[in-house]
Short mmCIF file of C-alpha atoms in Angstrom, two decimals:
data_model
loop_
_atom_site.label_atom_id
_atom_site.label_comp_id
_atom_site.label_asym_id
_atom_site.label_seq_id
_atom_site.Cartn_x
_atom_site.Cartn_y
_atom_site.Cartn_z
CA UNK A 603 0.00 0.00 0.00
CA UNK A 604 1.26 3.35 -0.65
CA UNK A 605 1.90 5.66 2.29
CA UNK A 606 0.54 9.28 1.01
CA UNK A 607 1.21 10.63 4.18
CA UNK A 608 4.04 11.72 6.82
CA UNK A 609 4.34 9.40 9.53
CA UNK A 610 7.23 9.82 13.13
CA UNK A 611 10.58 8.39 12.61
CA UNK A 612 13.87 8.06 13.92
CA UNK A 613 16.69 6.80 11.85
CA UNK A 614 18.35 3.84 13.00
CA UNK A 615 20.85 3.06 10.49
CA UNK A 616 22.56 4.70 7.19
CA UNK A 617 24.97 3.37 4.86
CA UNK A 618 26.06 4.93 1.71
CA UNK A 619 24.06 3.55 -1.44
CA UNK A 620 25.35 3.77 -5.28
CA UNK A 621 26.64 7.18 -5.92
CA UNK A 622 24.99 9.96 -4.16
CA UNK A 623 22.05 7.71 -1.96
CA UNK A 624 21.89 6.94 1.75
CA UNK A 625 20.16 3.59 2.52
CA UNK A 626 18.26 4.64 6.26
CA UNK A 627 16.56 2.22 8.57
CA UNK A 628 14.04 3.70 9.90
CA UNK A 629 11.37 3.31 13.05
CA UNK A 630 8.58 4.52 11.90
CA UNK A 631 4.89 4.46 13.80
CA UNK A 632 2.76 2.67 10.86
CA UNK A 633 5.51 0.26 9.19
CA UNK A 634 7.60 -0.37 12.58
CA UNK A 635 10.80 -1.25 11.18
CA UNK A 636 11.09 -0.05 7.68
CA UNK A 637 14.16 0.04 5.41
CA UNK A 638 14.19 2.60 2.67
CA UNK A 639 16.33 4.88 -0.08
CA UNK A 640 16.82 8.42 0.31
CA UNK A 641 18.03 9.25 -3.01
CA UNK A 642 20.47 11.89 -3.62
CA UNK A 643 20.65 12.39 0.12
CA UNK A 644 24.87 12.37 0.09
CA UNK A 645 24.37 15.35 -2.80
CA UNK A 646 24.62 18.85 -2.96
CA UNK A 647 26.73 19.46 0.15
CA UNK A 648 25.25 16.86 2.12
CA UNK A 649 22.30 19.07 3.10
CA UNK A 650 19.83 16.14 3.51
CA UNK A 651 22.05 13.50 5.09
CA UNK A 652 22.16 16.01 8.44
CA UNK A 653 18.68 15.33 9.18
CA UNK A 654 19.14 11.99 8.51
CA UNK A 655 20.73 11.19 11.61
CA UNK A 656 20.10 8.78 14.55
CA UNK A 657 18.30 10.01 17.56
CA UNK A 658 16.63 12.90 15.89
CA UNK A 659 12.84 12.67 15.72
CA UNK A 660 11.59 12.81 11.96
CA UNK A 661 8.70 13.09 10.17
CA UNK A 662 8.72 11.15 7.21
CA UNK A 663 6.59 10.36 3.56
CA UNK A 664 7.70 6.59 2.47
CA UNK A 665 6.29 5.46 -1.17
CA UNK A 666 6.95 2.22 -2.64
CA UNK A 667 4.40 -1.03 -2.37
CA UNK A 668 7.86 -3.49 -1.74
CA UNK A 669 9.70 -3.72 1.13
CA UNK A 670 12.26 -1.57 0.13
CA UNK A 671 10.32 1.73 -0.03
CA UNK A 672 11.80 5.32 -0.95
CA UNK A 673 12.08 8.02 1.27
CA UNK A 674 10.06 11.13 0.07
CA UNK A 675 9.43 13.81 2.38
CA UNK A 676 10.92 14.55 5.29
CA UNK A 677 11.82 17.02 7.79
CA UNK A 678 12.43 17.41 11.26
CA UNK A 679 9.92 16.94 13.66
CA UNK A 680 11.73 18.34 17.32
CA UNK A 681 15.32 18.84 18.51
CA UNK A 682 17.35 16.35 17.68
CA UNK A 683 18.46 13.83 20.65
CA UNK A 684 22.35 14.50 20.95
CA UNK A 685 23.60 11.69 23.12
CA UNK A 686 26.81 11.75 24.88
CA UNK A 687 29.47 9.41 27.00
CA UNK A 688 28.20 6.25 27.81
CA UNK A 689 24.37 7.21 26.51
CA UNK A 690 25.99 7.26 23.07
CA UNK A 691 26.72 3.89 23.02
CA UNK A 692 23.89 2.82 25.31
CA UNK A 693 21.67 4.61 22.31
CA UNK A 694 24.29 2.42 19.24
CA UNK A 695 22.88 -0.39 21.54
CA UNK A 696 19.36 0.04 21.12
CA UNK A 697 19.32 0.95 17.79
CA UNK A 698 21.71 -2.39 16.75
CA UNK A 699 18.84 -4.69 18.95
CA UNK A 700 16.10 -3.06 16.94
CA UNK A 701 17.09 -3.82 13.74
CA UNK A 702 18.56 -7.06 14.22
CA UNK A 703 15.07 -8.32 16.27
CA UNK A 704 12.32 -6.48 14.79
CA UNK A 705 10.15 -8.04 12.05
CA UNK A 706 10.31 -5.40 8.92
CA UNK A 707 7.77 -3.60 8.08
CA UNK A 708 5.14 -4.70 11.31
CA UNK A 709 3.54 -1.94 13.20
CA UNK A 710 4.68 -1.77 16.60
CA UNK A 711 3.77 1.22 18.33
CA UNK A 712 4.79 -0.41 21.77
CA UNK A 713 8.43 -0.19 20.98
CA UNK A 714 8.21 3.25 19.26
CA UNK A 715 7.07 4.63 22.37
CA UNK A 716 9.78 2.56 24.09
CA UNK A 717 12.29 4.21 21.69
CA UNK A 718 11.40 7.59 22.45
CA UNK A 719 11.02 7.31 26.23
CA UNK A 720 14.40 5.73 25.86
CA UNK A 721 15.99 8.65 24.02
CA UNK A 722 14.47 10.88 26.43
CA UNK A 723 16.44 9.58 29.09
CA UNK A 724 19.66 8.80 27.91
CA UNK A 725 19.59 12.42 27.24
CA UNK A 726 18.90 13.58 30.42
CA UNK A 727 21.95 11.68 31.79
CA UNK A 728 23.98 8.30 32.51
CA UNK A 729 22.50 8.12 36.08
CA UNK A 730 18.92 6.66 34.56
CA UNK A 731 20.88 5.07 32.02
CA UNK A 732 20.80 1.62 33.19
CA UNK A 733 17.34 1.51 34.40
CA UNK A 734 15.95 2.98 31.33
CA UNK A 735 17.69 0.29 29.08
CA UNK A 736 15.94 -2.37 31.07
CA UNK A 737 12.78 -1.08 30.59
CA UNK A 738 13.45 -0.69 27.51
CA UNK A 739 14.54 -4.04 26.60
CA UNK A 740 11.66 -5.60 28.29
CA UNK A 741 9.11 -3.66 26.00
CA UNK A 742 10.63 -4.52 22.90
CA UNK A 743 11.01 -8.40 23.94
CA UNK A 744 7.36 -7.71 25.20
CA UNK A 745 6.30 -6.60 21.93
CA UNK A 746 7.84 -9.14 20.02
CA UNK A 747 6.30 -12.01 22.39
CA UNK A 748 9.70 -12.87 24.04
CA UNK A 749 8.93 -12.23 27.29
CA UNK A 750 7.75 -14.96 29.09
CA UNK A 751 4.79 -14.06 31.66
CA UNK A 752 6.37 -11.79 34.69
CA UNK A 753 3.81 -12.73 37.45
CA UNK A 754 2.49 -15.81 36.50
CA UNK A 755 4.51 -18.88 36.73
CA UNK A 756 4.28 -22.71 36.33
CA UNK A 757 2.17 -22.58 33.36
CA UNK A 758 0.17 -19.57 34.25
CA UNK A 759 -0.81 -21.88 37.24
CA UNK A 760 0.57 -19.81 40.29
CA UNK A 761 1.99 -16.21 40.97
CA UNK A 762 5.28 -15.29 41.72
CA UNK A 763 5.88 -14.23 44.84
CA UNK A 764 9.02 -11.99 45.62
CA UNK A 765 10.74 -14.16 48.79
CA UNK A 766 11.04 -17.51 46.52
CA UNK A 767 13.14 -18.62 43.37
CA UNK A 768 12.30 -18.93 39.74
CA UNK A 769 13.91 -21.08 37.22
CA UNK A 770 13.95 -19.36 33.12
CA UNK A 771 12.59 -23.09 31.54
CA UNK A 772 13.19 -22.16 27.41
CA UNK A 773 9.87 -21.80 25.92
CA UNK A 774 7.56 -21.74 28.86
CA UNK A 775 8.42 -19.45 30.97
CA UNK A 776 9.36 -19.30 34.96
CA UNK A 777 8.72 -22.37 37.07
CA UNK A 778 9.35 -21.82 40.92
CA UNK A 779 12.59 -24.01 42.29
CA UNK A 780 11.62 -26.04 45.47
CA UNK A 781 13.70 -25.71 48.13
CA UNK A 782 16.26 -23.06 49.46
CA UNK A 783 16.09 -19.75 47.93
CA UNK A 784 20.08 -19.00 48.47
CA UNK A 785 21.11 -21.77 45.85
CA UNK A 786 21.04 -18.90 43.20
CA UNK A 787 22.14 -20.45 39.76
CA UNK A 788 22.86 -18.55 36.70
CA UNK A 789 19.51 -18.91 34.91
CA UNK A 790 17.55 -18.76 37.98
CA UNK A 791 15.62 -15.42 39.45
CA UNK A 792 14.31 -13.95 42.62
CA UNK A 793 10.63 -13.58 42.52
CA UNK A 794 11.51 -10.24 43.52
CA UNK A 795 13.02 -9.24 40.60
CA UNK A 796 10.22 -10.59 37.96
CA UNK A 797 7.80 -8.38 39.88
CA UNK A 798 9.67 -5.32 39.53
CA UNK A 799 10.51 -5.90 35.87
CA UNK A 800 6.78 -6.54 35.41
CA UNK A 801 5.96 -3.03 37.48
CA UNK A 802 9.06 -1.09 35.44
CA UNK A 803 10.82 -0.18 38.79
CA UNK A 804 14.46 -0.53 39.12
CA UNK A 805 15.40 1.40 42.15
CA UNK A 806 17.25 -1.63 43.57
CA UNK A 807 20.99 -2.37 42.56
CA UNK A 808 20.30 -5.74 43.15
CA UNK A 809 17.26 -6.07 40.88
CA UNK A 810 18.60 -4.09 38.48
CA UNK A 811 21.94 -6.43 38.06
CA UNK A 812 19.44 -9.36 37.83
CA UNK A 813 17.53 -8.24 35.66
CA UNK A 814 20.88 -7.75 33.45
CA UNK A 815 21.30 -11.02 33.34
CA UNK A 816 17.56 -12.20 32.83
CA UNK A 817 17.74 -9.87 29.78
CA UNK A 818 20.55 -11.36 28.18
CA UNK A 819 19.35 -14.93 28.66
CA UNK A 820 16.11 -13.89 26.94
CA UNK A 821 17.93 -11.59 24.20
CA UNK A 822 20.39 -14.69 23.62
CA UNK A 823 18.95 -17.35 21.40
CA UNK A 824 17.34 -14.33 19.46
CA UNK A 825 20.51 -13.37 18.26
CA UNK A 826 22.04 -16.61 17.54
CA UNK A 827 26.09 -17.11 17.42
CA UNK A 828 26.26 -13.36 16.36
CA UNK A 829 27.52 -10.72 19.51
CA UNK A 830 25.91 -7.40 19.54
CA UNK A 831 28.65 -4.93 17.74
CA UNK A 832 27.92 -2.18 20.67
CA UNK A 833 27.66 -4.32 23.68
CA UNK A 834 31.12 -5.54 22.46
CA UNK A 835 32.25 -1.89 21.87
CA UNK A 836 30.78 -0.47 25.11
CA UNK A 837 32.80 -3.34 26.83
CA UNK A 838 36.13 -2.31 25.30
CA UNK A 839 35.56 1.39 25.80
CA UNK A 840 34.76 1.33 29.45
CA UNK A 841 35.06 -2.36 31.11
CA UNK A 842 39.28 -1.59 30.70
CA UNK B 224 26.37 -4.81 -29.38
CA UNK B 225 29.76 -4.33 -29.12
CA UNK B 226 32.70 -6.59 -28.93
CA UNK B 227 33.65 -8.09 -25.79
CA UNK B 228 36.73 -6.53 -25.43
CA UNK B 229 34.61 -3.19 -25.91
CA UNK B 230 32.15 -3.90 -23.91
CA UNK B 231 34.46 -5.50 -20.94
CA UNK B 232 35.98 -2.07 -20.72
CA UNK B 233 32.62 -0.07 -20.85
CA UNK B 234 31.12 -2.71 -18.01
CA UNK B 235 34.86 -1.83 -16.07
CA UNK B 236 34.58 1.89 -16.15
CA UNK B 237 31.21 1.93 -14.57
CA UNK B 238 33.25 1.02 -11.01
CA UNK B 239 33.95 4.54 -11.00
CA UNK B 240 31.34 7.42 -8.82
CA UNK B 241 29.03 8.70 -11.08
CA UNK B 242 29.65 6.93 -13.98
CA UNK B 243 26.50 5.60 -15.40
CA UNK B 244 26.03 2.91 -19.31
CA UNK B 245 26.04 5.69 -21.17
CA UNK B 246 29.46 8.02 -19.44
CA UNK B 247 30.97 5.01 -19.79
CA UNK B 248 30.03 3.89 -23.46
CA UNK B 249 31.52 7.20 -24.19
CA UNK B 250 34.56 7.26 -21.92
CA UNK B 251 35.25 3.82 -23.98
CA UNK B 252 34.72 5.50 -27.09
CA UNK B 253 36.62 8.31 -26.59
CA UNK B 254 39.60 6.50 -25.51
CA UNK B 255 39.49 3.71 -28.35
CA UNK B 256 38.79 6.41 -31.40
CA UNK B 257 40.67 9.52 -30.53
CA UNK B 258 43.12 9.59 -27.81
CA UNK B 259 44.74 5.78 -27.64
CA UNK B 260 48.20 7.55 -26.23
CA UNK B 261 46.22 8.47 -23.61
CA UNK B 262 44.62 5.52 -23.11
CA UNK B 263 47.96 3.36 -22.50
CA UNK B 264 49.21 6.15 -20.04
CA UNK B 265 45.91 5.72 -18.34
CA UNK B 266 46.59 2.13 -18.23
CA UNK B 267 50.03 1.99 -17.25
CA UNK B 268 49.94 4.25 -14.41
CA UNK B 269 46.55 2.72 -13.16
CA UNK B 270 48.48 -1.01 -13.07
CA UNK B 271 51.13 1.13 -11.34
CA UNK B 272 49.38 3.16 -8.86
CA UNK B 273 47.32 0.16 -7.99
CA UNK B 274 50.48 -1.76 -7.23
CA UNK B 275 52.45 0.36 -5.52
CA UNK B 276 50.44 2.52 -3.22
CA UNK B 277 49.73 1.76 -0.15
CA UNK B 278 49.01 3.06 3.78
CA UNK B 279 51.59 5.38 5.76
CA UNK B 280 53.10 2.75 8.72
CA UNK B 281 52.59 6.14 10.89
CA UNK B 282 49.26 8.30 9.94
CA UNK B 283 47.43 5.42 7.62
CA UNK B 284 47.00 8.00 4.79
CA UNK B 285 47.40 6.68 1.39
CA UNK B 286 51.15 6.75 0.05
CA UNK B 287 53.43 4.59 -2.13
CA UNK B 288 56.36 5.17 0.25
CA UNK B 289 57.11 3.77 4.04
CA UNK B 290 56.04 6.98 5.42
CA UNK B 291 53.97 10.26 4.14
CA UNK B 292 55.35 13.47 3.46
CA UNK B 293 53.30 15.03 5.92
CA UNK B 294 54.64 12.46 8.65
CA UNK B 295 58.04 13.44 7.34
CA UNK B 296 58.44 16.63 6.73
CA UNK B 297 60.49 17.96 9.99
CA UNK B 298 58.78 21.23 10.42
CA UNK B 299 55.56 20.01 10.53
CA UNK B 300 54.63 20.70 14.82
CA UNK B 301 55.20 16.88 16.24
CA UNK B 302 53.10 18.15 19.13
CA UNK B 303 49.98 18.34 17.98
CA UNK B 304 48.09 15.31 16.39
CA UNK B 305 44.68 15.51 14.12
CA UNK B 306 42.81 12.76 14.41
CA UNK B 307 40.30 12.27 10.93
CA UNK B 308 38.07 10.15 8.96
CA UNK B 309 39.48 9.88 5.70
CA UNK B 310 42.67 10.74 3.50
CA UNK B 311 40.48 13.55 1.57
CA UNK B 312 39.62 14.96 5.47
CA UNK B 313 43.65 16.03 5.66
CA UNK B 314 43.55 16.88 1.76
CA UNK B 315 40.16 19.24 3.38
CA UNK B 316 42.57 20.75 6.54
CA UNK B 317 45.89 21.01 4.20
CA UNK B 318 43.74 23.61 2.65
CA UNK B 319 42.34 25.84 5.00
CA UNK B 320 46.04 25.53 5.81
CA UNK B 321 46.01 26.84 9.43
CA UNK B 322 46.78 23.82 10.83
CA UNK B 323 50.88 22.51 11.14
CA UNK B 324 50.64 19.27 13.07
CA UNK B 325 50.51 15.39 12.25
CA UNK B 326 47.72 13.77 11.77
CA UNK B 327 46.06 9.99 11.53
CA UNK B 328 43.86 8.78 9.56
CA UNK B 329 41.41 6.01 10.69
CA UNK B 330 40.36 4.89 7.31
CA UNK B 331 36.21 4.90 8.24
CA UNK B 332 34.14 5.75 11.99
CA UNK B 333 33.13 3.14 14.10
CA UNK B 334 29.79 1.16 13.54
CA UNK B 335 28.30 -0.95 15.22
CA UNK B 336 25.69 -2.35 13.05
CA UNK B 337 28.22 -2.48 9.97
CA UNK B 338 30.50 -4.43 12.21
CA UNK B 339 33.10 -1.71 11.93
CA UNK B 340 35.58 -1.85 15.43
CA UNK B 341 38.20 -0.34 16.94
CA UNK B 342 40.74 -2.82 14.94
CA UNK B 343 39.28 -1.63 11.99
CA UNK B 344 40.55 2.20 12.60
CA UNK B 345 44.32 1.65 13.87
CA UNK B 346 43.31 2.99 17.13
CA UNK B 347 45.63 0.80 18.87
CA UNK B 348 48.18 1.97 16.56
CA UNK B 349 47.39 5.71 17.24
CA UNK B 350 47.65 4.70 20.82
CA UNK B 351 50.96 3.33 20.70
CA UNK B 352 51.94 6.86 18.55
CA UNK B 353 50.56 8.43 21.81
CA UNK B 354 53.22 6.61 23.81
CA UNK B 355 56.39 7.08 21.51
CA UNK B 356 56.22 10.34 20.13
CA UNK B 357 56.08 13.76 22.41
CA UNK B 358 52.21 14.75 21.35
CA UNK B 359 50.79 17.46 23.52
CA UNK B 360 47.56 17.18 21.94
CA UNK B 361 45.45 15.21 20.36
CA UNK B 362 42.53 17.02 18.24
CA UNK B 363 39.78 14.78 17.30
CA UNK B 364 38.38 15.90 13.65
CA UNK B 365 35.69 13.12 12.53
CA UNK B 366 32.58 13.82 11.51
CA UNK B 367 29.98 15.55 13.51
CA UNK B 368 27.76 12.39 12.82
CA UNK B 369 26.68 9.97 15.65
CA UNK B 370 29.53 7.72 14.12
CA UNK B 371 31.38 10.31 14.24
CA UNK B 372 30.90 11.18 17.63
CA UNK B 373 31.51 7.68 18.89
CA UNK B 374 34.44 7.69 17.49
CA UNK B 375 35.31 10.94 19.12
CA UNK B 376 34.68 9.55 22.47
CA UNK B 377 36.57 5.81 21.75
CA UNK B 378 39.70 7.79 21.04
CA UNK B 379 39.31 9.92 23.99
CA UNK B 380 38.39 7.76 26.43
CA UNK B 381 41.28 5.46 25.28
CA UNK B 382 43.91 8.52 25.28
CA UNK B 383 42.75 9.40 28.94
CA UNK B 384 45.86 9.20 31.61
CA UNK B 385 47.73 8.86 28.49
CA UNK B 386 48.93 12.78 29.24
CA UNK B 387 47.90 14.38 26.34
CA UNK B 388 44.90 16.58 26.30
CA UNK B 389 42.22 15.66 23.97
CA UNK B 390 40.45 18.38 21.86
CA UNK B 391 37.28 18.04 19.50
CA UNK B 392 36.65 19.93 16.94
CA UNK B 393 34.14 22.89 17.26
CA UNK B 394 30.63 22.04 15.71
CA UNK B 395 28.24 25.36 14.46
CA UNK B 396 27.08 27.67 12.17
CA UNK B 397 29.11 28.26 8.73
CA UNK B 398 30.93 31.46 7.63
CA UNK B 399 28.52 33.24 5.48
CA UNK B 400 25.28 31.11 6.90
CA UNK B 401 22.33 33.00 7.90
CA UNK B 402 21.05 31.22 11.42
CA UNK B 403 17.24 31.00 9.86
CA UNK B 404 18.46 27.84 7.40
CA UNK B 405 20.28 26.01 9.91
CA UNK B 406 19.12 23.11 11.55
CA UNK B 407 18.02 22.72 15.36
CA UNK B 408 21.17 20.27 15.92
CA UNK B 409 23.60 22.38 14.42
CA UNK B 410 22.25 25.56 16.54
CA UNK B 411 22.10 24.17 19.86
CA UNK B 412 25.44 22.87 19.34
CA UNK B 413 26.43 26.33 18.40
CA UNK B 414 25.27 28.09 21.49
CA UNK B 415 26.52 25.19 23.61
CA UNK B 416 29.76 25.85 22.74
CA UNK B 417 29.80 29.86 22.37
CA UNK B 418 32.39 31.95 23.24
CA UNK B 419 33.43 34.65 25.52
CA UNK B 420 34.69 37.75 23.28
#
């Protein structure tokens, strides 16, 4: 169908294309995540490629019936989201997950919102950084239906309650561990966490480290035998 | 339509930017009808170039000797080292011309998505340039991209406690621009980094 109309965006992505054109990934609202050509867009002194960078909210006209559409209008639609120290590469981070785990082209308003409350803030700082990363992770896995259930458990057959243990069982969710809840193994969870995952709060150091981990179990098999560029690059920038 | 020698050629000069089937039907012409001379010059120093130039062992920039002349040219300021994107970036500060340090070249920006690391740019040999030669400072020149920017902050993050202060590059508003035109980004950068006069 052809889109007649502008739509929000954020680029994700650009590489150079042929001579003078920029392919973009884009989020957009009504396609989710859409790739397309903006033609002639490394012309003329570069003047369109500046609003075509990451972070900065666009407003954008794609045309094209394939899956490869072309980028028509577009212009700015708010000060662009300039992202600095660590929220730089915390923002390279969400932008690599998105387009290696979105479906192209599928509407998913869930993680645009995600996206922007994301950029929002990273840019107010590194001290929300971590928390907001979470939260955003857990929307996008949400929205993709990768999250197991957060408060049910055992086959949607009891809830979790924060003093005992959960197990991560691949495909169907959590499944509460009998027994001693100090035994903490490496795919196993504090009903504590879960709950505050589920409720989006991430006030606790200790929830907030587990829910690190719980993350990158979940995000794992998702991106099969191939590492996330920017987790690797954040790592060598500031784990030295 | 042509022969295949002919139309090898035409089908070879389309590698180059801009140069669509029909500039390159005519480039082919024009070499095979009028100017042949010309055409074996082309050749010869193509095969030649191709073969012999490579990467300065000090700055990465592209030269058929060991070293650049810019790396060694002893009045060039050893002090001060520009860091940039791309050989035509030093070709871009040679010629505004007010600039008499050393610089290094990281062949591309880091990206993530592209797969593009920090082995990719030498940065590991512009650290170790860092420790052996007496640079003061170390201005950072890529792009005022996001790539560009993560770049910026790689290098200076990895040149901290390294003793060398780390400069970037001041983003804004262009000689003869008129502030209406410009874009939000650009602007706010430009009064976040305004000066006292």
């Amino acid at each position: 169908m052809t889109q007649d109309r502008l739509q929000p965006a954020f680029v994700l992505h650009t590489r150079p294309f042929r001579d003078s054109s920029l392919l973009v990934d884009l989020l957009s609202t009504d396609l989710g995540l859409v790739r397309c050509v903006a033609r002639g867009a490394r012309q003329g002194k570069r003047r369109r490629e500046h609003s075509l960078q990451p972070f900065s909210p666009l407003l954008v006209e794609l045309l094209g019936r394939g899956d490869l559409k072309t980028l028509g209008r577009h212009e700015s639609a708010g000060a662009p989201n300039w992202l600095k120290g660590k929220c730089l590469y915390a923002g390279l981070y969400a932008n690599e997950l998105m387009v290696r785990l979105l479906p192209v082209a599928e509407t998913n308003v869930q993680v645009f919102a995600a996206y922007q409350q994301l950029l929002q803030q990273l840019v107010s700082g590194e001290q929300a950084m971590e928390a907001a990363l979470r939260r955003f992770e857990v929307q996008l896995l949400d929205s993709i239906g990768f999250l197991p259930p957060l408060t049910r458990c055992n086959g949607d057959t009891l809830a979790i309650e924060p003093q005992s243990l959960y197990a991560l069982v691949p495909d169907s969710g959590f499944r509460l561990v009998a027994g001693g809840a100090e035994s903490q193994r490496y795919f196993e969870y504090h009903g504590k966490t879960l709950l505050a995952m589920a409720a989006g709060d991430y006030s606790d150091e200790g929830v907030l480290q587990e829910a690190k981990r719980l993350v990158r179990n979940l995000l794992a098999p998702h991106l099969g035998d191939r590492p996330l560029q920017s987790r690797e690059l954040f790592r060598q920038v500031y784990d030295r | 339509m042509f022969s295949p020698l002919i139309e090898n050629l035409i089908q070879a000069l389309r590698c180059l930017p801009g140069v669509g089937p029909k500039s390159a039907q005519r480039m082919a012409m024009h070499l095979l009808e009028r100017d042949r001379e010309a055409a074996a010059q082309l050749a010869e120093r193509l095969t030649l170039a191709i073969e012999k130039v490579g990467h300065c062992s000090k700055c990465r920039t592209m030269t058929e000797a060991e070293t650049c002349a810019l790396c060694d040219n002893p009045n060039r300021d050893a002090s001060v080292l520009c860091v940039v994107e791309t050989p035509a970036d030093v070709l871009a500060i040679e010629q505004a011309g007010n600039f008499h340090g050393r610089y290094f070249v990281l062949l591309g920006h880091l990206s993530p998505i592209d797969g593009v690391g920090p082995g990719d740019l030498g940065i590991d040999l512009l650290m170790s340039r860092l420790d052996s030669e007496p640079v003061e400072e170390l201005i950072i020149a890529t792009n005022p991209t996001v790539e560009g920017e993560a770049t910026a902050q790689f290098i200076a993050e990895r040149a901290r406690g390294k003793g060398v202060k780390v400069s970037r590059i001041a983003h804004g508003v262009p000689i003869g621009g008129e502030l209406e035109y410009i874009d939000g980004g650009t602007l706010a950068h430009a009064f976040s980094s305004r000066q006292v006069i």
